[in-house]
Coordinates of C-alpha atoms in Angstrom, one line a residue:
X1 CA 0.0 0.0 0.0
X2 CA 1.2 3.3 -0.8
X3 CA 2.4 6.0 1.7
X4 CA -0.2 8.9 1.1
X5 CA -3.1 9.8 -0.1
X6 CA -4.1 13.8 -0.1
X7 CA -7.8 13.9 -1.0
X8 CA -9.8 16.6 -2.3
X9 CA -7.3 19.2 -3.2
X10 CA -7.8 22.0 -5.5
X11 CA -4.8 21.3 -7.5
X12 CA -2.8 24.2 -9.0
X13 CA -0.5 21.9 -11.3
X14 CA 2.3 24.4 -12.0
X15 CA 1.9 24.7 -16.0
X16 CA -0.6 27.4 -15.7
X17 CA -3.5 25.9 -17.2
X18 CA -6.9 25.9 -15.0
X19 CA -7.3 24.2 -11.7
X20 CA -9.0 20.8 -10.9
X21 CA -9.8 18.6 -8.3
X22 CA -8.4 15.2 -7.4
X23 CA -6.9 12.9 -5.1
X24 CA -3.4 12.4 -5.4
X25 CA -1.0 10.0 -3.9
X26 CA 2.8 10.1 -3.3
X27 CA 4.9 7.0 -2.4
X28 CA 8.8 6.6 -2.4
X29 CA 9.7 10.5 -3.1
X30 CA 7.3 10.4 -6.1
X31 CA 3.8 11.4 -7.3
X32 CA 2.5 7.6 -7.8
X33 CA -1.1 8.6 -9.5
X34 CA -3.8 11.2 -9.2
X35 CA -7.5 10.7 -9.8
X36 CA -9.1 13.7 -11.0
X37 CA -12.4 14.5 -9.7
X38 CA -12.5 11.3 -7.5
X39 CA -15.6 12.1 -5.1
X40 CA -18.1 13.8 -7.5
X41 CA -17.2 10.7 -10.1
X42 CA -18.0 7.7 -8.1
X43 CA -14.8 5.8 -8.6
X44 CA -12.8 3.8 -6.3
X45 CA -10.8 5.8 -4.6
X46 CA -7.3 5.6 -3.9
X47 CA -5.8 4.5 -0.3
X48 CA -2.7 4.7 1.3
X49 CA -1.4 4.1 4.9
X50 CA -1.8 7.5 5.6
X51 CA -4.6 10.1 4.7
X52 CA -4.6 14.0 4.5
X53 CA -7.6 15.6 3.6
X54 CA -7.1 18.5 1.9
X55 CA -10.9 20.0 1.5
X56 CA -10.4 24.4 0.7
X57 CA -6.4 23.5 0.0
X58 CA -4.6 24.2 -2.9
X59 CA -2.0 21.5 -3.8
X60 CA 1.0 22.9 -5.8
X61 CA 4.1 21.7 -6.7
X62 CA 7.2 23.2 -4.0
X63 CA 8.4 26.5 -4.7
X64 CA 11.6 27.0 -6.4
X65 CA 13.5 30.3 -5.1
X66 CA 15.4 31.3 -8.4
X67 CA 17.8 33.7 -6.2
X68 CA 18.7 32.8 -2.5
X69 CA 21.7 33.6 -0.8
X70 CA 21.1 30.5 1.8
X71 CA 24.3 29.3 1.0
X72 CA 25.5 28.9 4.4
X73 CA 22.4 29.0 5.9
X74 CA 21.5 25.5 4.7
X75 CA 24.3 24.3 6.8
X76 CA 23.6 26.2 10.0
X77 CA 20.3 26.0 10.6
X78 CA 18.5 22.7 10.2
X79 CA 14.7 23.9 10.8
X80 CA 15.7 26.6 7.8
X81 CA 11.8 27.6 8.2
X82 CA 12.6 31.1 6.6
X83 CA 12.1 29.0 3.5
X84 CA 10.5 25.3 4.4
X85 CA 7.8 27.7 6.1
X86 CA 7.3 29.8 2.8
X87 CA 6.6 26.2 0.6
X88 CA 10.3 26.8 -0.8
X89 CA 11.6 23.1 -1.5
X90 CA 14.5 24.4 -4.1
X91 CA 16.6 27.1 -3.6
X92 CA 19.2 28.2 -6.0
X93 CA 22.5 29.6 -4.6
X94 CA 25.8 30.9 -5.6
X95 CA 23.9 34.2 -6.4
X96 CA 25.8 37.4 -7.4
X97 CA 29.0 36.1 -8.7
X98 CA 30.2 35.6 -5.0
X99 CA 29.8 31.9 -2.9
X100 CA 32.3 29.4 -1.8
X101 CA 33.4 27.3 -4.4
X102 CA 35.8 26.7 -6.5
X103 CA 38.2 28.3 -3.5
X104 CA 41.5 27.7 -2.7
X105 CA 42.5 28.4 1.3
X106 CA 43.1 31.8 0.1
X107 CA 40.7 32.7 -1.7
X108 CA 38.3 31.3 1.1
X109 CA 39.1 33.8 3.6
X110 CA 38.6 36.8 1.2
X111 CA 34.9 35.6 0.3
X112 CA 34.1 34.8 3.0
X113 CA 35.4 38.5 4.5
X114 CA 33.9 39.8 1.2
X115 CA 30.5 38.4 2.3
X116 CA 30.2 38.4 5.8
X117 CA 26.9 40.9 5.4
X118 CA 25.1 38.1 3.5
X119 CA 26.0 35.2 5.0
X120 CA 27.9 35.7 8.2
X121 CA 31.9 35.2 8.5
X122 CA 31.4 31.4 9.2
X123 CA 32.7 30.9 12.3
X124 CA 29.8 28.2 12.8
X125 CA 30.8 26.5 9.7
X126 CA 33.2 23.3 8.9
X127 CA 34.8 24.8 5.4
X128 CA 35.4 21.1 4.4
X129 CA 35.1 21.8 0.6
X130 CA 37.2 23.6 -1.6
X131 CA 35.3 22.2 -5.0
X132 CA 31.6 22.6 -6.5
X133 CA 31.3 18.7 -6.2
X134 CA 32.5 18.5 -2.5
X135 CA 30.0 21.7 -1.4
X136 CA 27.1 19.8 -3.0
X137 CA 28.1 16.2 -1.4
X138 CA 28.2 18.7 2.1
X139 CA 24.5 19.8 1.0
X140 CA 23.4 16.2 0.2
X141 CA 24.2 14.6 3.7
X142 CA 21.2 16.2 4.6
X143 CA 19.4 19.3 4.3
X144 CA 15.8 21.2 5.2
X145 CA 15.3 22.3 1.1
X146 CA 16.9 21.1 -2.2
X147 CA 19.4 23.5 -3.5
X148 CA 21.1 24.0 -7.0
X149 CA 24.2 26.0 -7.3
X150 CA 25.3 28.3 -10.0
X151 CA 29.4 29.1 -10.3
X152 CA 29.9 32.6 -9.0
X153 CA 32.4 34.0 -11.7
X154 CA 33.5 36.3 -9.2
X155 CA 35.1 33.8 -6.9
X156 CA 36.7 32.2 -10.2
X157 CA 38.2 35.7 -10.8
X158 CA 39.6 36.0 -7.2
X159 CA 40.9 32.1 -7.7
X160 CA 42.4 32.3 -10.7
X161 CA 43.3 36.4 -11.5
X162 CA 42.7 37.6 -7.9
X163 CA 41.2 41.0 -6.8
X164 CA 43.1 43.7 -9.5
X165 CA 41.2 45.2 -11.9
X166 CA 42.8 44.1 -15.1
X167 CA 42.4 41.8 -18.0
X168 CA 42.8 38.3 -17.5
X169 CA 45.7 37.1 -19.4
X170 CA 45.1 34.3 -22.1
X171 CA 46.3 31.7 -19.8
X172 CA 44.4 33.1 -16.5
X173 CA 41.3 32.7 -19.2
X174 CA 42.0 29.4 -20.0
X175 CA 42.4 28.7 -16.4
X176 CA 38.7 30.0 -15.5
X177 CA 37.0 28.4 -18.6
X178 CA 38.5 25.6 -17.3
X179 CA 37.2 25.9 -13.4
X180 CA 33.7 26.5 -14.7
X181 CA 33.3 23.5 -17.2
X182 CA 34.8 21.8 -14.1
X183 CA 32.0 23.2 -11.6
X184 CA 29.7 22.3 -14.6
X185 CA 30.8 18.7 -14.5
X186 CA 30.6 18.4 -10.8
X187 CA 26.7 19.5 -11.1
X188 CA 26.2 23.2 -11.4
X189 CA 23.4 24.4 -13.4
X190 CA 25.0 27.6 -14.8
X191 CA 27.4 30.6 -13.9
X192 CA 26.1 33.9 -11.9
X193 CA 27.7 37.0 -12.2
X194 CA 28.2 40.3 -9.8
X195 CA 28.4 42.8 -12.0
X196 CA 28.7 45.8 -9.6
X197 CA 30.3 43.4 -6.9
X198 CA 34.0 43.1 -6.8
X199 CA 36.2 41.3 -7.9
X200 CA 33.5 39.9 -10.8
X201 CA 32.7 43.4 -12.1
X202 CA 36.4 43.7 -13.2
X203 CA 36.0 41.0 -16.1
X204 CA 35.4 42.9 -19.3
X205 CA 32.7 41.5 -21.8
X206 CA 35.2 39.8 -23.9
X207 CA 36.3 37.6 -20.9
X208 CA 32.2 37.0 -19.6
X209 CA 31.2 35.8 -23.5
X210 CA 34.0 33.4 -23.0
X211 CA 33.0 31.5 -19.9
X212 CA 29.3 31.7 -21.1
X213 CA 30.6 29.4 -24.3
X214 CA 31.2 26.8 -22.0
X215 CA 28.2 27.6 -19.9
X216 CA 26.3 27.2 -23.2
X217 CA 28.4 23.9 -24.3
X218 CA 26.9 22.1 -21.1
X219 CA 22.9 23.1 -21.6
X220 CA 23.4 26.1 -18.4
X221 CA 22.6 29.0 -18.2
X222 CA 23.9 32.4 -17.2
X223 CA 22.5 34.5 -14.5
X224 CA 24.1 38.3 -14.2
X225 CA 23.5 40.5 -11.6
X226 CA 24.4 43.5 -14.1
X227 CA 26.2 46.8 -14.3
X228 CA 23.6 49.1 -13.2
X229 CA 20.3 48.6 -12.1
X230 CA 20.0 52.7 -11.2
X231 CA 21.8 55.6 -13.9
X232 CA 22.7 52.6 -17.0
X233 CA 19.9 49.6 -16.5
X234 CA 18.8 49.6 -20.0
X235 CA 21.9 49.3 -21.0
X236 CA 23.2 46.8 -18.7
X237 CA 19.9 44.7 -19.7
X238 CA 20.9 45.2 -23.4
X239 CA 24.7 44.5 -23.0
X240 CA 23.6 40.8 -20.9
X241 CA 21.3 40.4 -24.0
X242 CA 23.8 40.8 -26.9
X243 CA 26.4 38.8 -24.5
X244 CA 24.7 35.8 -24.0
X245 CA 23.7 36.0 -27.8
X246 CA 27.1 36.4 -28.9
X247 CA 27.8 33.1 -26.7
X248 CA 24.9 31.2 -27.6
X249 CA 24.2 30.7 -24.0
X250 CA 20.5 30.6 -22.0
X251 CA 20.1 34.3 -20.0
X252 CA 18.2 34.4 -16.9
X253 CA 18.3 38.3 -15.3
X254 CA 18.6 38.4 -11.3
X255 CA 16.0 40.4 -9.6
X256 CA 15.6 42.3 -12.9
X257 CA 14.5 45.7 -11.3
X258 CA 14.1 49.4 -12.7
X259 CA 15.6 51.3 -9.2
X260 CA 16.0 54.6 -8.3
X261 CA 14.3 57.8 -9.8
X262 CA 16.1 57.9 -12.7
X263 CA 13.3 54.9 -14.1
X264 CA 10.4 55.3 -12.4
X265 CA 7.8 54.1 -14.8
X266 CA 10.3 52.9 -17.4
X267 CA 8.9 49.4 -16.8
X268 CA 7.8 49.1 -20.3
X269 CA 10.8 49.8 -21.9
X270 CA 12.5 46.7 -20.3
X271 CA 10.2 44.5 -21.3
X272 CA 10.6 46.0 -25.0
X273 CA 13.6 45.1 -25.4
X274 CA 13.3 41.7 -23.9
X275 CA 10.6 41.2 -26.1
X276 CA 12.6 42.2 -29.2
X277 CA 15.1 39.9 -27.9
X278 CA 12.8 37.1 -27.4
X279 CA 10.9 37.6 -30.9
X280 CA 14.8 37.4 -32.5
X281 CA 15.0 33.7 -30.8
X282 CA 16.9 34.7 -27.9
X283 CA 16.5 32.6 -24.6
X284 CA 15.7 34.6 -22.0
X285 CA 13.9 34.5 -18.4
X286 CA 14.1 36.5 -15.3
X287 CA 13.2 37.0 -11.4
X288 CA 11.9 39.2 -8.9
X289 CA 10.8 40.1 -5.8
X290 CA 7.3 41.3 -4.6
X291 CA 8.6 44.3 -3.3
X292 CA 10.4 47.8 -3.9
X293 CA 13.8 48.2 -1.7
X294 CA 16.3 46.5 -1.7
X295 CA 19.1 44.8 0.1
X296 CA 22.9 44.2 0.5
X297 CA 25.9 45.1 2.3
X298 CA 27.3 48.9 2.9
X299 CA 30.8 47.8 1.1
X300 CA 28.9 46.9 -1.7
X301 CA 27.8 50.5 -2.9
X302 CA 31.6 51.7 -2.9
X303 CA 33.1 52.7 -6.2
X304 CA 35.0 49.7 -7.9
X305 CA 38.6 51.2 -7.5
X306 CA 38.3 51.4 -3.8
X307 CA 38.0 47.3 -3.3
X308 CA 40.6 46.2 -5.9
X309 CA 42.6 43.9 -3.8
X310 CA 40.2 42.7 -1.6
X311 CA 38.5 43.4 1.4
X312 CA 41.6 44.3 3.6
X313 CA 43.0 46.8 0.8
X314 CA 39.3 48.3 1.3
X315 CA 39.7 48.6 5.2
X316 CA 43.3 50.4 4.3
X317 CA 42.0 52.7 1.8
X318 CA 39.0 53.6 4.4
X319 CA 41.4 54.0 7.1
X320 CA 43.4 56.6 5.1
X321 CA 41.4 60.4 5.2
X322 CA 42.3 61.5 2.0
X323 CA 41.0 58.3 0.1
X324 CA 38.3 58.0 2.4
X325 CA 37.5 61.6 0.6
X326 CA 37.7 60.2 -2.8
X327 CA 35.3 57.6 -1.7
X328 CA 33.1 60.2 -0.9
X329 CA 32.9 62.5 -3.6
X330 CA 32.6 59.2 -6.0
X331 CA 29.5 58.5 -4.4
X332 CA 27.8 61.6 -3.4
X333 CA 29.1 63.5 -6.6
X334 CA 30.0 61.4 -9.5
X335 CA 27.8 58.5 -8.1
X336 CA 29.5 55.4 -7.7
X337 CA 29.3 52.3 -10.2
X338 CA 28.7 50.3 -7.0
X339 CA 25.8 52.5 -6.2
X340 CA 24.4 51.9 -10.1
X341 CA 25.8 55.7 -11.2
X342 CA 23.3 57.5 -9.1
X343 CA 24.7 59.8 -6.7
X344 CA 23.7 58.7 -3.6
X345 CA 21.1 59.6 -1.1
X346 CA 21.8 58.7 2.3
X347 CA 18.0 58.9 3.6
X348 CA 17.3 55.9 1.2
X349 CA 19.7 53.6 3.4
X350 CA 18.7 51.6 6.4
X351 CA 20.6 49.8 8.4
X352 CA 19.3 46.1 8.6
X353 CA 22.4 44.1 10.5
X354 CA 25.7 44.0 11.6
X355 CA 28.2 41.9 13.4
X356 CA 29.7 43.6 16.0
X357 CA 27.3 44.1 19.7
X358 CA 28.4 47.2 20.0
X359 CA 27.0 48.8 16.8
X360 CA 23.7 47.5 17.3
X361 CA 22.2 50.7 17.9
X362 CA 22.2 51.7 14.4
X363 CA 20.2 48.8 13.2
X364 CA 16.5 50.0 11.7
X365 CA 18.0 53.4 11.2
X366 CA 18.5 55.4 8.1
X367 CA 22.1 56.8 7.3
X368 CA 22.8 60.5 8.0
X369 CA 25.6 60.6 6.1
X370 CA 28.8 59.4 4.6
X371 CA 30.7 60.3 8.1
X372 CA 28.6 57.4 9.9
X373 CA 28.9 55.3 7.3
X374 CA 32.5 54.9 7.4
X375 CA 32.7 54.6 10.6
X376 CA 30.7 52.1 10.6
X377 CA 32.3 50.0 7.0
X378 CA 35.8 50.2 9.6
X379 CA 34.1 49.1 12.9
X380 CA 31.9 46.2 11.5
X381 CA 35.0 45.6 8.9
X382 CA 32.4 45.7 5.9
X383 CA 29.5 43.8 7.2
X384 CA 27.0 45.5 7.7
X385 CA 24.0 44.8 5.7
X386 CA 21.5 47.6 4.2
X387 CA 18.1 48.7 2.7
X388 CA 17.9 50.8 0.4
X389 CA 14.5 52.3 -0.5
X390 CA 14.5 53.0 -4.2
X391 CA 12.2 50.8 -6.1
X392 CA 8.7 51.9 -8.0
X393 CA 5.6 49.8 -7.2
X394 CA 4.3 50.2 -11.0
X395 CA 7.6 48.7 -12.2
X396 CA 7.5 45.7 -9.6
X397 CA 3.8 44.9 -10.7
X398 CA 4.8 45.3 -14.6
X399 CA 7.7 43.1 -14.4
X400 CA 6.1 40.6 -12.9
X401 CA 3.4 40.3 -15.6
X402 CA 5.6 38.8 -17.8
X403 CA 5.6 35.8 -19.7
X404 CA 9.2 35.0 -19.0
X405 CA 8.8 36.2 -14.9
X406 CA 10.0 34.0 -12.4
X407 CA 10.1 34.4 -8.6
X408 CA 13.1 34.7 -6.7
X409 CA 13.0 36.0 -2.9
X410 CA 17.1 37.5 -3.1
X411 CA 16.4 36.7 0.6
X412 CA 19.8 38.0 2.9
X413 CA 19.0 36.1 6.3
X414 CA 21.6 37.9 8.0
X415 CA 21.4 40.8 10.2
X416 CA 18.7 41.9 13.0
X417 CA 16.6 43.1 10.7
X418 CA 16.7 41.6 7.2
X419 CA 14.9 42.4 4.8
X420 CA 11.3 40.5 4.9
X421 CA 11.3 39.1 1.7
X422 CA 13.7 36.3 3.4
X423 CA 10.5 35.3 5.0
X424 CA 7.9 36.0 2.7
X425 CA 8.3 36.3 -0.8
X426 CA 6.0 33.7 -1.8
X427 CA 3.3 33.8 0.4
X428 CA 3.3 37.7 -0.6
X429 CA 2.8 36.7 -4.2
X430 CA -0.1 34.0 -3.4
X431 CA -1.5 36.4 -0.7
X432 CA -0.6 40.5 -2.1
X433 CA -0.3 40.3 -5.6
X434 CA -3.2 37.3 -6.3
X435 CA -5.9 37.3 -3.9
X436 CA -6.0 41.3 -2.9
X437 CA -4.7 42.9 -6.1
X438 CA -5.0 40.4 -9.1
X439 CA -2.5 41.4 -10.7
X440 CA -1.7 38.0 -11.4
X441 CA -4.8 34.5 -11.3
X442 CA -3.7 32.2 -8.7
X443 CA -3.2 29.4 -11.8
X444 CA -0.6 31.9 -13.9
X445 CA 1.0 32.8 -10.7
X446 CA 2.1 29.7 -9.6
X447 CA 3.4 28.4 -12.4
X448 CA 6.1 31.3 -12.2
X449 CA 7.0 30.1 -9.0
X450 CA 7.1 25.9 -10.1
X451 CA 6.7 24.4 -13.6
X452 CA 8.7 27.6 -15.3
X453 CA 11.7 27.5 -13.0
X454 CA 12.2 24.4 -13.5
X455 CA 12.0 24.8 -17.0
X456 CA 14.7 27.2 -16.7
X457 CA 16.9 24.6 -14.3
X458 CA 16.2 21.5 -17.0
X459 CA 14.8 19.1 -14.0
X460 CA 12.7 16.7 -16.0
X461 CA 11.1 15.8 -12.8
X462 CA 10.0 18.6 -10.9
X463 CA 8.3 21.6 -10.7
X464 CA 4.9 19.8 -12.1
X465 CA 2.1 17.8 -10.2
X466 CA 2.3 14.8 -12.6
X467 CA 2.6 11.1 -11.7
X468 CA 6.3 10.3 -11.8
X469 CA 7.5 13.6 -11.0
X470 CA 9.1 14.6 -7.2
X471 CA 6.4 14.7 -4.5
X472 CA 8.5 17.9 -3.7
X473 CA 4.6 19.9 -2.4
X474 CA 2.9 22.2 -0.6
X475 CA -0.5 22.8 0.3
X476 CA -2.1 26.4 0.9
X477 CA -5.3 28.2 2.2
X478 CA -6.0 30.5 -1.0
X479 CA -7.6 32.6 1.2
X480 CA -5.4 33.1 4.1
X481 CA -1.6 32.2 2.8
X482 CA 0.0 35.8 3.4
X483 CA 3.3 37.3 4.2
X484 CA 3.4 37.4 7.9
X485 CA 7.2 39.0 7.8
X486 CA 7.0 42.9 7.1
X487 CA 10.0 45.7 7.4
X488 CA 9.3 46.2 11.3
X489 CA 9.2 42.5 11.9
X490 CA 10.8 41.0 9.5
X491 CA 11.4 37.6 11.0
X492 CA 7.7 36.2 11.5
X493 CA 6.7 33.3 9.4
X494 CA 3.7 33.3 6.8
X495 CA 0.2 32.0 7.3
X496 CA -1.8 29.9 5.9
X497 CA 0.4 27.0 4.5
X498 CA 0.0 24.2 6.9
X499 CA 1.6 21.5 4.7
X500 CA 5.0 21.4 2.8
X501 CA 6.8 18.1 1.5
X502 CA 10.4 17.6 0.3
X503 CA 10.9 13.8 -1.2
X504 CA 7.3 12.9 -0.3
X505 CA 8.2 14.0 3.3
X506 CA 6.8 16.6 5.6
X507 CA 8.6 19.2 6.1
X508 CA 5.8 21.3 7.2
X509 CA 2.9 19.5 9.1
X510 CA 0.1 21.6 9.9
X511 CA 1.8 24.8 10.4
X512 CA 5.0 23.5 12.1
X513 CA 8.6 22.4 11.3
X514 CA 9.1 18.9 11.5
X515 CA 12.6 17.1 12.2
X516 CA 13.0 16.0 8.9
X517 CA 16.3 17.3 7.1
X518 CA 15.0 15.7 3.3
X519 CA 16.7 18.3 1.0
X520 CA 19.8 17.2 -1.1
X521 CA 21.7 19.1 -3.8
X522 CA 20.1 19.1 -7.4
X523 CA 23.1 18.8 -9.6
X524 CA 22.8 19.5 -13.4
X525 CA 21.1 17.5 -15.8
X526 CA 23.5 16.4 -18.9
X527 CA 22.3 16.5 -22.1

């Protein structure tokens, strides 16, 4: 006898067509049958050992988060309910051209310095990889959600050219092709990019069109944070287009924003010039978020020249008054590539976590300035994590009408206050954008957050309520599944998803985290 039966669910499949009711039963990891219809038809119905009746519950396949940064926090926290709560059962890390493998012991330590405001330092973590293939084998001894990786071309850089901003030599090229078709190999499902991170946002186009040949020569895909996102988006968008046409390689745009006040309402032209791009045959997809600021570290937002040898050359360069000067006038004046080329405005930055006790008083604050900014980039030694409030409601709820839009939560859970799309992304989607504003129907909707993502991944099995596929689930109230994390309390889980599974397991049983640790890595699929 099978495991489980869950009858009478209002099942939301995940390729966007209408809903339907049926009974549906999952045994060994897998989605063993489902029989549409079964109590209005008369039919025998299935059994199983265990039954869940799901009467006013939407079944769906699992959420896949398109852009977490849980690379660490996979490891460190085994209830994970940030995500499990949400109905996340795949996350994909090795966001933003910066993550932990490929490193050598060198190269370690400055990532991880690099990226203590988005994942912590690490002090908690056994570093007991240095490849792709060894970080996934960590992941698959046990974990609360599936993850997929992406090579950060950033960390290649530092590996193989380090932290200068220069051209990589032929050699040093031949070098990082090579470390990404090995990543590729080991089970990576593409190559992400920083593009206003250091040291990744060194590598000219020339050297990015290379490594997204052999992106491209394994069925990947390439996934840019870009150049600007503030002053030059459209042309960032435009110069990721032509790149990843040039090398023949699938495009998928990170938390593919219009910010600042330079494009308010500019929405539209975006999606003009994806859609010229799509008409042409390129391959292209994208994700957001369901909300208008953003989030990352205070280091981040630094002009490019001031982090070119690595974090500790930063710290100098801070340290010294007349640089620190520089610094200041490249953001406040010129406006800084780090900032996206928009001068910057202080009162648009909140304060969301740091590491050191003693600076906890500026948490939930806004900046007054760039003197209390650098003192705080030298006492936290670059970790503290930000807000920054410049994003247009209009251009969220545009995006996210589009064909090619995925979901992605970018969720940082660092800091004392993060940002509250850690906690809620999806259940804001289902809850905000379907059942108060309808901007998008419930069946549409989830399909950006299932069947299309894993279209973009290539996982043959998932993403899809269909008999064979991964009884990776979750079950929701359509008329009570809501965010319950908001900017002042960004921390508290959602509502009304009292059922998530992972391999046909529970994860989430009615409304609480379980024990069970079902999530492995999801490596690449070949060709």
């Amino acid at each position: 006898m099978e495991e489980l039966v869950i009858r009478d669910a209002d099942v939301v499949d995940g390729s966007g067509q209408p809903s339907y009711r049926a009974d549906v039963v999952v045994d060994g990891g897998r989605i063993v049958s489902i029989v549409k219809e079964a109590a209005d038809a008369g039919c025998q119905r299935p059994k199983a050992r265990r039954e869940l009746d799901a009467e006013g519950l939407v079944l769906s396949p699992g959420f896949i988060d398109m852009h977490a940064h849980s690379d660490l926090a996979l490891l460190r926290d085994p209830d994970h309910s940030a995500k499990a709560a949400q109905g996340v059962t795949l996350e994909v890390l090795g966001q933003d051209g910066l993550s932990y493998a490929p490193v050598d012991d060198r190269t370690l330590a400055e990532v991880r310095r690099a990226i203590t405001g988005w994942n912590g330092y690490g002090d908690d973590i056994d570093f007991d990889w240095r490849t792709v293939g060894e970080y996934l084998d960590r992941l698959d001894r046990g974990v609360a959600v599936n993850a997929a990786y992406l090579i950060p071309q950033g960390t290649v850089r530092a590996l193989v050219v380090g932290w200068e901003d220069r051209e990589a030599t032929p050699r040093e090229l031949e070098r990082m092709r090579q470390s990404v078709a090995e990543g590729l190999e080991q089970g990576a499902v593409g190559l992400s990019s920083g593009l206003t991170y250091t040291p990744g946002m060194y590598a000219k186009d020339a050297e990015l069109t290379e490594l997204c040949r052999v992106v491209a020569s394994y069925g990947g895909y390439y996934c840019p944070h870009h150049r600007s996102y503030g002053a030059g988006a459209l042309e960032a968008y435009a110069e990721m287009v032509a790149l990843t046409r040039e090398a023949g390689c699938a495009l998928h745009l990170a938390h593919a924003t219009m910010n600042f006040g330079v494009n308010e309402g500019r929405a539209p032209e975006l999606l003009a010039l994806l859609d010229r791009a799509l008409a042409d045959g390129a391959d292209i997809s994208l994700d957001t978020y369901p909300y208008t600021p953003g989030s990352t570290t205070l280091a981040a937002v630094l002009p490019s020249w001031a982090g070119e040898g690595g974090p500790e050359r930063l710290l100098e360069r801070l340290a010294d008054d007349a640089t620190a000067e520089r610094i200041r006038h490249d953001l406040e004046v010129t406006g800084s590539d780090g900032c996206h080329g928009v001068p910057m405005d202080w009162a648009t930055i909140e304060i969301s976590g740091v590491t050191d006790p003693a600076l906890a008083r500026h948490v939930g604050r806004r900046l007054d300035g760039w003197r209390t900014a650098r003192e705080l980039l030298l006492a936290d030694r670059l970790a503290t994590a930000i807000l920054q409030h410049v994003g247009h409601e209009e251009n969220v709820r545009q995006i996210m009408r589009h064909r090619v839009h995925t979901g992605g939560s970018d969720g940082i859970l660092q800091g004392a206050k993060p940002h509250p799309r850690a906690y809620g992304t999806f259940p804001h989607y289902l809850g905000r954008y379907v059942r108060e504003l309808g901007v998008l129907s419930l069946e549409e909707c989830v399909a950006r957050l299932t069947g299309r993502p894993a279209a973009r991944l290539r996982l043959p099995d998932r993403g899809l309520v269909r008999e064979g596929h991964r009884a990776d689930l979750v079950l929701f109230d359509p008329a009570t599944v809501a965010a319950g994390s908001t900017f002042e309390e960004p921390r508290v889980l959602p509502s009304g998803i009292p059922h998530v599974l992972v391999d046909g397991r529970f994860v989430i049983e009615d409304g609480r985290r379980t024990d069970v640790l079902a999530g492995r890595s999801v490596r690449r699929t070949p060709r």
